[in-house]
Structures are given as C-alpha cells and as structure tokens.
Amino acid sequence: MRITVISGGQAGARFIRGLVDRLPHAPDPAELTVIANTGDDLSLWGLRACPDIDGLLAEISDDPVSASSAVAGELAALDVHPQWYPVTDGEVATHLARTAWLGQGATLSEVTARLAERRGLPRRGVRLLPMSDVPVETHAVLDGEHEQQAVHVQQWRHELGAPPAARFVVAGMDRAVAAPGVLDALREADLVLLAPADPVLSVGIVLGVPGVRDALRGTSAPVVGVCPDLATLAPSLAAVGAEPTSAAVAGLYRDLLDGWLTGTDDAPTRGAARCTTRQVDLARPADEVAADALALAESLRP
C-alpha cells in the first residue's frame, strides 16, 4: 500500500505521527511518503531553517532533538535579532547541519534525506520529501498607512500575531519545480491524503508548485482531505476571500477531492461534486483521526 500525504504546520505533523502510529496495525504493509511545505522556509542568523520539515522530523522521530533553549537565551542576551522565532538547541544544530550541507552543494532533498535517516524515519517506513529543491518563501502583504509592506509568513505569525493580510505572495514559486520523487509519489500512490493543515499557507503552497495539482487530478488514487482546526484559519482564509468553515476549505480543494473528513459539528459540505463526506470527531487522538481518513480512502478505491 503506497500512501502519499501532503502536509505542513504543527497540525499536519501531528496527523502524520498519528498515521505512522496507526500503520503497523493496518492489515496490509504500507509505504508512507510525506510531501512537506517549504514555503515557510527562511534564513535566520545566517542559518537555513525549514520549519515544516523540522516539525515533521521532530514529531515522527522516536529520538527527539534537545528541547533545551540555552542558545536562544544566549542570542537574546547578546541582543541578536530577530528574537521572534522560537528555537531549541537541537533545532539550531539541525539548522547548522542543513546550512553546511547546502553550502557544500547538496540539494534540499538530499539534506532532508540525511536528516530523516538520522532521525530514524526510514526505519518507520516514512520517506520525507520537500515540495521543491528551489528556495521558496511565503510573505504576507499588509496594508500600511501609506503603502503596503510584505513580511515573511513566520514573522507574520510569531511576531505580529497574524494580523489581517491583503494577500500572500510566494517568492520563488515562478522558478520552482517539484522535487525529485514528488510527482511520482502522487501519480503512483494507492491513497493520497491532504493533512489537516492550513489550506492556504501549508497544503495550498504545495499545490502551487507546478505540476503538483495536475498530478493530483490525474492520479488514479482516491484523494481524501481532512478538515483542519477552523478556529486557527480565519486570518489566512480571509486573505483569499473564504470563510473559516469546513465547506469553504473543501471548496479550495474542489477539483481534487474524492473524500472529505469533517467534524461532527460542521455544516454539510457543498461545492465539491465528486466528494464523499464523512463526519467524525476530529478532536480525538491523531491516530484515530488518521484511521478514519484511511478507512474513507480505502472505501473509495476502485
């Protein structure tokens, strides 16, 4: 069973962990490929950080990186900026390794594979792919008193508290190509899942990589999405003119979905003609929600 998941953000990482925990109990052996959003990537203090990739590495690994934040404290004591990005000592080590390897000519895919091997992901049957090896960064465009200002989406979240954005722009997307293995993982999958992540700033950024949306439209695998926590999505959805509802989120995927997993309190989903909707309690543990997503996808296989 080949399962491919498009993911991003902390909620997506928790869902992937639940899926990884659930798969050993599945009736058939499974291979899991995770395609991670890299639109949140940024350079800080001369180091390259990949928040969504690093979040997945930390969540799936059984050997977590150091949670100590002595480095962050020392940076603050030295008045080194920016100070709005949270970081632990283990994460700094990861950023140092990534920056060194990239500087030596390795691609982001090669770097991610090395980090995944170190964290033990292959032993758990997980292949982690960045959406693209081309650097891509998402920015929020904010209305100012006299002119608009673009800030990195991480700064928008962590320092500014996600104020209303006029729109989001993705620097580098015009040059981006899907990383090696990404399109094949979508075309050759038996099941495709869209994690319960931000449909605009996480899954939506991956879908913006040339060829990804076409590969999803053309795959023979059922594509099932999981509704994210709507309470956290209002700022990003508002920027694209969508309401923070399950129906609105499903509508952003209307050309892709075969199935949609939504909450028991959500209104019926409309706007996705081919979509089979199943209502479940999304507040349950991540492995149970992952099991529901797998069951829905399995029921839609030819």
PDB file of C-alpha atoms in Angstrom:
ATOM      1  CA  MET A   1       0.000   0.000   0.000  1.00  0.00           C
ATOM      2  CA  ARG A   2       1.577   3.270  -1.136  1.00  0.00           C
ATOM      3  CA  ILE A   3       0.232   6.248   0.792  1.00  0.00           C
ATOM      4  CA  THR A   4       1.199   9.825  -0.047  1.00  0.00           C
ATOM      5  CA  VAL A   5       0.375  12.750   2.241  1.00  0.00           C
ATOM      6  CA  ILE A   6       0.707  16.477   1.577  1.00  0.00           C
ATOM      7  CA  SER A   7       1.403  18.189   4.863  1.00  0.00           C
ATOM      8  CA  GLY A   8       2.588  21.297   6.655  1.00  0.00           C
ATOM      9  CA  GLY A   9       2.464  23.004  10.018  1.00  0.00           C
ATOM     10  CA  GLN A  10       2.217  21.522  13.505  1.00  0.00           C
ATOM     11  CA  ALA A  11      -1.272  20.123  12.954  1.00  0.00           C
ATOM     12  CA  GLY A  12      -0.103  18.328   9.836  1.00  0.00           C
ATOM     13  CA  ALA A  13       2.897  16.899  11.680  1.00  0.00           C
ATOM     14  CA  ARG A  14       0.673  15.568  14.476  1.00  0.00           C
ATOM     15  CA  PHE A  15      -1.587  13.927  11.898  1.00  0.00           C
ATOM     16  CA  ILE A  16       1.415  12.282  10.235  1.00  0.00           C
ATOM     17  CA  ARG A  17       2.581  10.974  13.612  1.00  0.00           C
ATOM     18  CA  GLY A  18      -0.866   9.518  14.172  1.00  0.00           C
ATOM     19  CA  LEU A  19      -0.733   7.911  10.754  1.00  0.00           C
ATOM     20  CA  VAL A  20       2.711   6.441  11.432  1.00  0.00           C
ATOM     21  CA  ASP A  21       1.484   5.048  14.739  1.00  0.00           C
ATOM     22  CA  ARG A  22      -1.580   3.535  13.068  1.00  0.00           C
ATOM     23  CA  LEU A  23       0.061   1.900  10.045  1.00  0.00           C
ATOM     24  CA  PRO A  24       1.715  -1.029  11.896  1.00  0.00           C
ATOM     25  CA  HIS A  25      -1.797  -2.162  12.843  1.00  0.00           C
ATOM     26  CA  ALA A  26      -3.117  -1.975   9.277  1.00  0.00           C
ATOM     27  CA  PRO A  27      -3.946  -5.285   7.531  1.00  0.00           C
ATOM     28  CA  ASP A  28      -1.506  -4.593   4.671  1.00  0.00           C
ATOM     29  CA  PRO A  29       2.107  -3.332   4.800  1.00  0.00           C
ATOM     30  CA  ALA A  30       2.315   0.343   3.880  1.00  0.00           C
ATOM     31  CA  GLU A  31       4.892   2.750   2.497  1.00  0.00           C
ATOM     32  CA  LEU A  32       4.318   6.358   3.519  1.00  0.00           C
ATOM     33  CA  THR A  33       5.623   9.338   1.539  1.00  0.00           C
ATOM     34  CA  VAL A  34       5.172  12.789   3.059  1.00  0.00           C
ATOM     35  CA  ILE A  35       5.461  15.870   0.830  1.00  0.00           C
ATOM     36  CA  ALA A  36       6.251  18.845   3.051  1.00  0.00           C
ATOM     37  CA  ASN A  37       5.526  22.509   2.504  1.00  0.00           C
ATOM     38  CA  THR A  38       8.726  24.553   2.219  1.00  0.00           C
ATOM     39  CA  GLY A  39       7.039  27.931   1.802  1.00  0.00           C
ATOM     40  CA  ASP A  40       7.731  28.626   5.494  1.00  0.00           C
ATOM     41  CA  ASP A  41      11.493  28.212   4.979  1.00  0.00           C
ATOM     42  CA  LEU A  42      13.615  31.193   5.965  1.00  0.00           C
ATOM     43  CA  SER A  43      17.158  32.274   6.771  1.00  0.00           C
ATOM     44  CA  LEU A  44      17.909  33.423  10.326  1.00  0.00           C
ATOM     45  CA  TRP A  45      21.312  34.340  11.822  1.00  0.00           C
ATOM     46  CA  GLY A  46      22.903  33.050   8.630  1.00  0.00           C
ATOM     47  CA  LEU A  47      21.232  29.635   9.025  1.00  0.00           C
ATOM     48  CA  ARG A  48      18.606  27.990   6.819  1.00  0.00           C
ATOM     49  CA  ALA A  49      15.511  26.872   8.722  1.00  0.00           C
ATOM     50  CA  CYS A  50      12.770  24.656   7.304  1.00  0.00           C
ATOM     51  CA  PRO A  51      10.002  24.820   9.948  1.00  0.00           C
ATOM     52  CA  ASP A  52       7.596  22.309   8.429  1.00  0.00           C
ATOM     53  CA  ILE A  53      10.268  19.752   7.566  1.00  0.00           C
ATOM     54  CA  ASP A  54      11.840  20.132  11.007  1.00  0.00           C
ATOM     55  CA  GLY A  55       8.450  19.826  12.680  1.00  0.00           C
ATOM     56  CA  LEU A  56       7.831  16.547  10.867  1.00  0.00           C
ATOM     57  CA  LEU A  57      11.298  15.238  11.740  1.00  0.00           C
ATOM     58  CA  ALA A  58      10.744  16.023  15.406  1.00  0.00           C
ATOM     59  CA  GLU A  59       7.209  14.639  15.523  1.00  0.00           C
ATOM     60  CA  ILE A  60       7.882  11.328  13.788  1.00  0.00           C
ATOM     61  CA  SER A  61      11.253  10.568  15.360  1.00  0.00           C
ATOM     62  CA  ASP A  62      11.451   8.404  18.471  1.00  0.00           C
ATOM     63  CA  ASP A  63      14.736  10.143  19.293  1.00  0.00           C
ATOM     64  CA  PRO A  64      13.713  13.789  19.768  1.00  0.00           C
ATOM     65  CA  VAL A  65      16.235  16.605  19.479  1.00  0.00           C
ATOM     66  CA  SER A  66      17.266  18.543  22.560  1.00  0.00           C
ATOM     67  CA  ALA A  67      14.487  20.743  23.899  1.00  0.00           C
ATOM     68  CA  SER A  68      16.942  22.957  25.767  1.00  0.00           C
ATOM     69  CA  SER A  69      16.869  26.596  24.680  1.00  0.00           C
ATOM     70  CA  ALA A  70      20.210  27.773  26.052  1.00  0.00           C
ATOM     71  CA  VAL A  71      21.232  29.015  22.594  1.00  0.00           C
ATOM     72  CA  ALA A  72      18.046  31.058  22.290  1.00  0.00           C
ATOM     73  CA  GLY A  73      18.690  32.568  25.696  1.00  0.00           C
ATOM     74  CA  GLU A  74      22.250  33.472  24.778  1.00  0.00           C
ATOM     75  CA  LEU A  75      21.109  35.039  21.492  1.00  0.00           C
ATOM     76  CA  ALA A  76      18.648  37.155  23.447  1.00  0.00           C
ATOM     77  CA  ALA A  77      21.318  38.121  25.988  1.00  0.00           C
ATOM     78  CA  LEU A  78      23.555  39.217  23.132  1.00  0.00           C
ATOM     79  CA  ASP A  79      20.650  41.185  21.626  1.00  0.00           C
ATOM     80  CA  VAL A  80      20.848  39.232  18.359  1.00  0.00           C
ATOM     81  CA  HIS A  81      17.779  39.683  16.181  1.00  0.00           C
ATOM     82  CA  PRO A  82      15.263  38.517  15.178  1.00  0.00           C
ATOM     83  CA  GLN A  83      14.080  37.156  18.513  1.00  0.00           C
ATOM     84  CA  TRP A  84      10.521  36.269  17.468  1.00  0.00           C
ATOM     85  CA  TYR A  85      11.382  32.846  16.039  1.00  0.00           C
ATOM     86  CA  PRO A  86      11.305  30.100  18.703  1.00  0.00           C
ATOM     87  CA  VAL A  87      14.289  27.760  18.596  1.00  0.00           C
ATOM     88  CA  THR A  88      15.819  24.996  20.714  1.00  0.00           C
ATOM     89  CA  ASP A  89      19.434  23.848  20.882  1.00  0.00           C
ATOM     90  CA  GLY A  90      18.625  20.726  18.866  1.00  0.00           C
ATOM     91  CA  GLU A  91      16.936  22.801  16.179  1.00  0.00           C
ATOM     92  CA  VAL A  92      19.955  25.093  15.939  1.00  0.00           C
ATOM     93  CA  ALA A  93      22.145  22.031  15.366  1.00  0.00           C
ATOM     94  CA  THR A  94      19.779  20.932  12.584  1.00  0.00           C
ATOM     95  CA  HIS A  95      19.898  24.395  11.005  1.00  0.00           C
ATOM     96  CA  LEU A  96      23.702  24.391  11.191  1.00  0.00           C
ATOM     97  CA  ALA A  97      23.927  20.992   9.505  1.00  0.00           C
ATOM     98  CA  ARG A  98      21.443  21.951   6.801  1.00  0.00           C
ATOM     99  CA  THR A  99      23.241  25.234   6.072  1.00  0.00           C
ATOM    100  CA  ALA A 100      26.614  23.498   5.889  1.00  0.00           C
ATOM    101  CA  TRP A 101      25.374  20.771   3.546  1.00  0.00           C
ATOM    102  CA  LEU A 102      23.551  23.215   1.295  1.00  0.00           C
ATOM    103  CA  GLY A 103      26.713  25.320   1.164  1.00  0.00           C
ATOM    104  CA  GLN A 104      28.634  22.239   0.043  1.00  0.00           C
ATOM    105  CA  GLY A 105      26.277  21.825  -2.916  1.00  0.00           C
ATOM    106  CA  ALA A 106      23.715  19.320  -1.615  1.00  0.00           C
ATOM    107  CA  THR A 107      20.091  19.817  -2.633  1.00  0.00           C
ATOM    108  CA  LEU A 108      17.328  20.288  -0.084  1.00  0.00           C
ATOM    109  CA  SER A 109      16.066  16.802  -0.980  1.00  0.00           C
ATOM    110  CA  GLU A 110      19.488  15.306  -0.220  1.00  0.00           C
ATOM    111  CA  VAL A 111      19.756  17.262   3.025  1.00  0.00           C
ATOM    112  CA  THR A 112      16.273  16.208   4.090  1.00  0.00           C
ATOM    113  CA  ALA A 113      17.080  12.563   3.367  1.00  0.00           C
ATOM    114  CA  ARG A 114      20.210  12.782   5.557  1.00  0.00           C
ATOM    115  CA  LEU A 115      18.262  14.354   8.417  1.00  0.00           C
ATOM    116  CA  ALA A 116      15.457  11.805   8.041  1.00  0.00           C
ATOM    117  CA  GLU A 117      17.987   8.958   8.208  1.00  0.00           C
ATOM    118  CA  ARG A 118      19.486  10.459  11.365  1.00  0.00           C
ATOM    119  CA  ARG A 119      16.037  10.708  12.953  1.00  0.00           C
ATOM    120  CA  GLY A 120      15.123   7.134  12.001  1.00  0.00           C
ATOM    121  CA  LEU A 121      12.262   7.851   9.602  1.00  0.00           C
ATOM    122  CA  PRO A 122      13.177   5.152   7.035  1.00  0.00           C
ATOM    123  CA  ARG A 123      13.042   2.526   9.790  1.00  0.00           C
ATOM    124  CA  ARG A 124       9.453   3.583  10.407  1.00  0.00           C
ATOM    125  CA  GLY A 125       8.587   3.265   6.714  1.00  0.00           C
ATOM    126  CA  VAL A 126       8.484   7.021   6.076  1.00  0.00           C
ATOM    127  CA  ARG A 127      10.010   8.901   3.162  1.00  0.00           C
ATOM    128  CA  LEU A 128      10.067  12.675   3.664  1.00  0.00           C
ATOM    129  CA  LEU A 129      10.287  14.917   0.588  1.00  0.00           C
ATOM    130  CA  PRO A 130      10.419  18.705   0.341  1.00  0.00           C
ATOM    131  CA  MET A 131       7.924  20.023  -2.188  1.00  0.00           C
ATOM    132  CA  SER A 132      10.768  21.641  -4.163  1.00  0.00           C
ATOM    133  CA  ASP A 133      14.535  21.993  -4.042  1.00  0.00           C
ATOM    134  CA  VAL A 134      14.181  25.597  -5.231  1.00  0.00           C
ATOM    135  CA  PRO A 135      14.075  28.068  -2.297  1.00  0.00           C
ATOM    136  CA  VAL A 136      10.507  29.323  -1.884  1.00  0.00           C
ATOM    137  CA  GLU A 137       9.300  31.749   0.786  1.00  0.00           C
ATOM    138  CA  THR A 138       5.764  32.891   1.561  1.00  0.00           C
ATOM    139  CA  HIS A 139       5.132  36.507   2.543  1.00  0.00           C
ATOM    140  CA  ALA A 140       2.065  38.259   3.908  1.00  0.00           C
ATOM    141  CA  VAL A 141       1.277  41.610   2.326  1.00  0.00           C
ATOM    142  CA  LEU A 142      -0.017  44.052   4.939  1.00  0.00           C
ATOM    143  CA  ASP A 143      -1.770  47.342   4.354  1.00  0.00           C
ATOM    144  CA  GLY A 144       0.089  50.248   5.940  1.00  0.00           C
ATOM    145  CA  GLU A 145      -0.933  53.853   6.456  1.00  0.00           C
ATOM    146  CA  HIS A 146       0.791  54.950   3.260  1.00  0.00           C
ATOM    147  CA  GLU A 147       1.914  51.778   1.489  1.00  0.00           C
ATOM    148  CA  GLN A 148       1.811  48.022   1.670  1.00  0.00           C
ATOM    149  CA  GLN A 149       4.526  46.002   3.377  1.00  0.00           C
ATOM    150  CA  ALA A 150       5.496  42.365   2.789  1.00  0.00           C
ATOM    151  CA  VAL A 151       6.715  40.317   5.763  1.00  0.00           C
ATOM    152  CA  HIS A 152       7.735  36.673   5.948  1.00  0.00           C
ATOM    153  CA  VAL A 153       4.851  34.455   6.971  1.00  0.00           C
ATOM    154  CA  GLN A 154       6.803  33.282  10.034  1.00  0.00           C
ATOM    155  CA  GLN A 155       7.221  36.870  11.206  1.00  0.00           C
ATOM    156  CA  TRP A 156       3.545  37.490  10.424  1.00  0.00           C
ATOM    157  CA  ARG A 157       2.606  34.620  12.732  1.00  0.00           C
ATOM    158  CA  HIS A 158       5.157  34.773  15.539  1.00  0.00           C
ATOM    159  CA  GLU A 159       5.919  38.468  15.929  1.00  0.00           C
ATOM    160  CA  LEU A 160       2.833  40.215  14.568  1.00  0.00           C
ATOM    161  CA  GLY A 161       0.180  37.722  15.679  1.00  0.00           C
ATOM    162  CA  ALA A 162      -1.310  37.083  12.190  1.00  0.00           C
ATOM    163  CA  PRO A 163      -2.981  40.464  11.538  1.00  0.00           C
ATOM    164  CA  PRO A 164      -5.294  40.861   8.513  1.00  0.00           C
ATOM    165  CA  ALA A 165      -3.348  40.346   5.294  1.00  0.00           C
ATOM    166  CA  ALA A 166      -4.262  41.843   1.943  1.00  0.00           C
ATOM    167  CA  ARG A 167      -2.839  38.777   0.210  1.00  0.00           C
ATOM    168  CA  PHE A 168       0.008  36.286   0.311  1.00  0.00           C
ATOM    169  CA  VAL A 169       2.830  36.142  -2.224  1.00  0.00           C
ATOM    170  CA  VAL A 170       5.216  33.229  -2.701  1.00  0.00           C
ATOM    171  CA  ALA A 171       8.687  34.417  -3.647  1.00  0.00           C
ATOM    172  CA  GLY A 172      10.483  31.920  -5.866  1.00  0.00           C
ATOM    173  CA  MET A 173       7.389  29.989  -6.934  1.00  0.00           C
ATOM    174  CA  ASP A 174       7.854  31.215 -10.505  1.00  0.00           C
ATOM    175  CA  ARG A 175      11.132  29.265 -10.601  1.00  0.00           C
ATOM    176  CA  ALA A 176      10.049  26.274  -8.546  1.00  0.00           C
ATOM    177  CA  VAL A 177       9.859  22.735  -9.838  1.00  0.00           C
ATOM    178  CA  ALA A 178       8.690  19.695  -7.917  1.00  0.00           C
ATOM    179  CA  ALA A 179      11.485  17.964  -6.007  1.00  0.00           C
ATOM    180  CA  PRO A 180      12.603  14.533  -7.254  1.00  0.00           C
ATOM    181  CA  GLY A 181      10.035  11.888  -6.404  1.00  0.00           C
ATOM    182  CA  VAL A 182       7.173  14.281  -5.608  1.00  0.00           C
ATOM    183  CA  LEU A 183       5.121  13.900  -8.785  1.00  0.00           C
ATOM    184  CA  ASP A 184       5.720  10.148  -8.961  1.00  0.00           C
ATOM    185  CA  ALA A 185       4.622   9.778  -5.338  1.00  0.00           C
ATOM    186  CA  LEU A 186       1.296  11.391  -6.261  1.00  0.00           C
ATOM    187  CA  ARG A 187       0.790   9.603  -9.575  1.00  0.00           C
ATOM    188  CA  GLU A 188       1.733   6.139  -8.306  1.00  0.00           C
ATOM    189  CA  ALA A 189       0.029   6.262  -4.902  1.00  0.00           C
ATOM    190  CA  ASP A 190      -2.729   3.911  -3.835  1.00  0.00           C
ATOM    191  CA  LEU A 191      -4.101   6.552  -1.451  1.00  0.00           C
ATOM    192  CA  VAL A 192      -3.488  10.304  -1.243  1.00  0.00           C
ATOM    193  CA  LEU A 193      -4.286  12.282   1.898  1.00  0.00           C
ATOM    194  CA  LEU A 194      -4.352  16.043   2.441  1.00  0.00           C
ATOM    195  CA  ALA A 195      -3.383  16.571   6.070  1.00  0.00           C
ATOM    196  CA  PRO A 196      -5.455  18.834   8.356  1.00  0.00           C
ATOM    197  CA  ALA A 197      -3.151  21.767   7.703  1.00  0.00           C
ATOM    198  CA  ASP A 198      -3.741  25.336   6.555  1.00  0.00           C
ATOM    199  CA  PRO A 199      -5.259  25.068   3.045  1.00  0.00           C
ATOM    200  CA  VAL A 200      -3.793  28.443   2.079  1.00  0.00           C
ATOM    201  CA  LEU A 201      -0.364  28.570   3.717  1.00  0.00           C
ATOM    202  CA  SER A 202       0.583  24.888   4.021  1.00  0.00           C
ATOM    203  CA  VAL A 203      -1.193  22.438   1.697  1.00  0.00           C
ATOM    204  CA  GLY A 204      -2.081  25.328  -0.612  1.00  0.00           C
ATOM    205  CA  ILE A 205       1.557  26.272  -1.107  1.00  0.00           C
ATOM    206  CA  VAL A 206       2.465  22.697  -2.072  1.00  0.00           C
ATOM    207  CA  LEU A 207      -0.425  22.664  -4.544  1.00  0.00           C
ATOM    208  CA  GLY A 208       1.041  25.799  -6.119  1.00  0.00           C
ATOM    209  CA  VAL A 209       4.232  24.017  -7.211  1.00  0.00           C
ATOM    210  CA  PRO A 210       3.988  23.496 -10.986  1.00  0.00           C
ATOM    211  CA  GLY A 211       2.762  20.003 -11.795  1.00  0.00           C
ATOM    212  CA  VAL A 212       1.520  19.067  -8.322  1.00  0.00           C
ATOM    213  CA  ARG A 213      -2.127  19.942  -8.828  1.00  0.00           C
ATOM    214  CA  ASP A 214      -2.129  18.291 -12.261  1.00  0.00           C
ATOM    215  CA  ALA A 215      -0.588  15.134 -10.771  1.00  0.00           C
ATOM    216  CA  LEU A 216      -3.355  15.030  -8.161  1.00  0.00           C
ATOM    217  CA  ARG A 217      -6.041  15.496 -10.795  1.00  0.00           C
ATOM    218  CA  GLY A 218      -4.536  12.699 -12.841  1.00  0.00           C
ATOM    219  CA  THR A 219      -3.831  10.149 -10.125  1.00  0.00           C
ATOM    220  CA  SER A 220      -5.974   7.017 -10.025  1.00  0.00           C
ATOM    221  CA  ALA A 221      -5.742   7.005  -6.224  1.00  0.00           C
ATOM    222  CA  PRO A 222      -8.604   8.415  -4.142  1.00  0.00           C
ATOM    223  CA  VAL A 223      -7.737  11.827  -2.727  1.00  0.00           C
ATOM    224  CA  VAL A 224      -9.092  12.405   0.773  1.00  0.00           C
ATOM    225  CA  GLY A 225      -8.740  15.616   2.746  1.00  0.00           C
ATOM    226  CA  VAL A 226      -9.067  16.124   6.489  1.00  0.00           C
ATOM    227  CA  CYS A 227     -10.609  19.350   7.733  1.00  0.00           C
ATOM    228  CA  PRO A 228      -8.153  21.338   9.868  1.00  0.00           C
ATOM    229  CA  ASP A 229      -8.885  23.233  13.080  1.00  0.00           C
ATOM    230  CA  LEU A 230     -11.094  26.012  11.740  1.00  0.00           C
ATOM    231  CA  ALA A 231     -10.519  28.219  14.786  1.00  0.00           C
ATOM    232  CA  THR A 232      -6.944  28.884  13.659  1.00  0.00           C
ATOM    233  CA  LEU A 233      -7.622  29.561   9.979  1.00  0.00           C
ATOM    234  CA  ALA A 234      -9.591  32.807   9.862  1.00  0.00           C
ATOM    235  CA  PRO A 235      -6.594  35.093   9.062  1.00  0.00           C
ATOM    236  CA  SER A 236      -5.285  33.034   6.141  1.00  0.00           C
ATOM    237  CA  LEU A 237      -8.717  32.169   4.723  1.00  0.00           C
ATOM    238  CA  ALA A 238      -9.842  35.804   4.887  1.00  0.00           C
ATOM    239  CA  ALA A 239      -6.939  36.787   2.624  1.00  0.00           C
ATOM    240  CA  VAL A 240      -8.360  34.563  -0.129  1.00  0.00           C
ATOM    241  CA  GLY A 241     -11.971  35.576   0.490  1.00  0.00           C
ATOM    242  CA  ALA A 242     -13.044  32.352   2.198  1.00  0.00           C
ATOM    243  CA  GLU A 243     -14.962  31.800   5.408  1.00  0.00           C
ATOM    244  CA  PRO A 244     -13.488  29.631   8.205  1.00  0.00           C
ATOM    245  CA  THR A 245     -15.884  26.755   7.541  1.00  0.00           C
ATOM    246  CA  SER A 246     -15.420  23.153   6.525  1.00  0.00           C
ATOM    247  CA  ALA A 247     -17.356  23.800   3.313  1.00  0.00           C
ATOM    248  CA  ALA A 248     -15.102  26.715   2.385  1.00  0.00           C
ATOM    249  CA  VAL A 249     -11.937  24.703   2.983  1.00  0.00           C
ATOM    250  CA  ALA A 250     -13.279  21.779   0.945  1.00  0.00           C
ATOM    251  CA  GLY A 251     -14.138  24.276  -1.782  1.00  0.00           C
ATOM    252  CA  LEU A 252     -10.463  25.213  -2.104  1.00  0.00           C
ATOM    253  CA  TYR A 253      -9.802  21.557  -2.995  1.00  0.00           C
ATOM    254  CA  ARG A 254     -12.975  21.032  -5.065  1.00  0.00           C
ATOM    255  CA  ASP A 255     -11.128  19.917  -8.198  1.00  0.00           C
ATOM    256  CA  LEU A 256      -9.115  17.332  -6.269  1.00  0.00           C
ATOM    257  CA  LEU A 257     -11.222  15.675  -3.586  1.00  0.00           C
ATOM    258  CA  ASP A 258     -12.819  12.275  -3.714  1.00  0.00           C
ATOM    259  CA  GLY A 259     -13.430  12.258   0.036  1.00  0.00           C
ATOM    260  CA  TRP A 260     -13.614  14.802   2.841  1.00  0.00           C
ATOM    261  CA  LEU A 261     -13.323  14.070   6.560  1.00  0.00           C
ATOM    262  CA  THR A 262     -15.061  16.785   8.558  1.00  0.00           C
ATOM    263  CA  GLY A 263     -16.102  17.398  12.134  1.00  0.00           C
ATOM    264  CA  THR A 264     -19.378  16.226  13.647  1.00  0.00           C
ATOM    265  CA  ASP A 265     -20.427  19.826  14.344  1.00  0.00           C
ATOM    266  CA  ASP A 266     -19.672  21.136  10.848  1.00  0.00           C
ATOM    267  CA  ALA A 267     -22.401  22.035   8.389  1.00  0.00           C
ATOM    268  CA  PRO A 268     -22.781  19.745   5.351  1.00  0.00           C
ATOM    269  CA  THR A 269     -20.024  20.275   2.801  1.00  0.00           C
ATOM    270  CA  ARG A 270     -21.075  21.642  -0.563  1.00  0.00           C
ATOM    271  CA  GLY A 271     -19.231  22.694  -3.683  1.00  0.00           C
ATOM    272  CA  ALA A 272     -17.259  19.516  -4.291  1.00  0.00           C
ATOM    273  CA  ALA A 273     -19.452  17.477  -6.632  1.00  0.00           C
ATOM    274  CA  ARG A 274     -17.362  14.299  -6.552  1.00  0.00           C
ATOM    275  CA  CYS A 275     -16.712  14.456  -2.844  1.00  0.00           C
ATOM    276  CA  THR A 276     -17.922  11.848  -0.377  1.00  0.00           C
ATOM    277  CA  THR A 277     -18.134  13.437   3.058  1.00  0.00           C
ATOM    278  CA  ARG A 278     -17.823  11.607   6.347  1.00  0.00           C
ATOM    279  CA  GLN A 279     -18.339  13.324   9.692  1.00  0.00           C
ATOM    280  CA  VAL A 280     -16.208  12.183  12.649  1.00  0.00           C
ATOM    281  CA  ASP A 281     -14.942  13.608  15.918  1.00  0.00           C
ATOM    282  CA  LEU A 282     -11.750  15.366  14.849  1.00  0.00           C
ATOM    283  CA  ALA A 283     -10.879  16.180  18.469  1.00  0.00           C
ATOM    284  CA  ARG A 284      -9.918  12.549  19.121  1.00  0.00           C
ATOM    285  CA  PRO A 285      -6.265  11.401  19.213  1.00  0.00           C
ATOM    286  CA  ALA A 286      -4.410  11.846  15.927  1.00  0.00           C
ATOM    287  CA  ASP A 287      -4.035   8.121  15.282  1.00  0.00           C
ATOM    288  CA  GLU A 288      -7.811   7.649  15.454  1.00  0.00           C
ATOM    289  CA  VAL A 289      -8.419  10.503  13.025  1.00  0.00           C
ATOM    290  CA  ALA A 290      -5.746   9.035  10.745  1.00  0.00           C
ATOM    291  CA  ALA A 291      -7.528   5.685  10.892  1.00  0.00           C
ATOM    292  CA  ASP A 292     -10.776   7.388   9.831  1.00  0.00           C
ATOM    293  CA  ALA A 293      -9.011   9.054   6.905  1.00  0.00           C
ATOM    294  CA  LEU A 294      -7.503   5.743   5.801  1.00  0.00           C
ATOM    295  CA  ALA A 295     -10.870   3.988   6.089  1.00  0.00           C
ATOM    296  CA  LEU A 296     -12.588   6.632   3.969  1.00  0.00           C
ATOM    297  CA  ALA A 297      -9.835   6.493   1.350  1.00  0.00           C
ATOM    298  CA  GLU A 298      -9.965   2.684   1.275  1.00  0.00           C
ATOM    299  CA  SER A 299     -13.732   2.773   0.756  1.00  0.00           C
ATOM    300  CA  LEU A 300     -13.244   4.954  -2.325  1.00  0.00           C
ATOM    301  CA  ARG A 301     -10.690   2.735  -4.063  1.00  0.00           C
ATOM    302  CA  PRO A 302     -11.941   1.158  -7.296  1.00  0.00           C
TER     303      PRO A 302
END
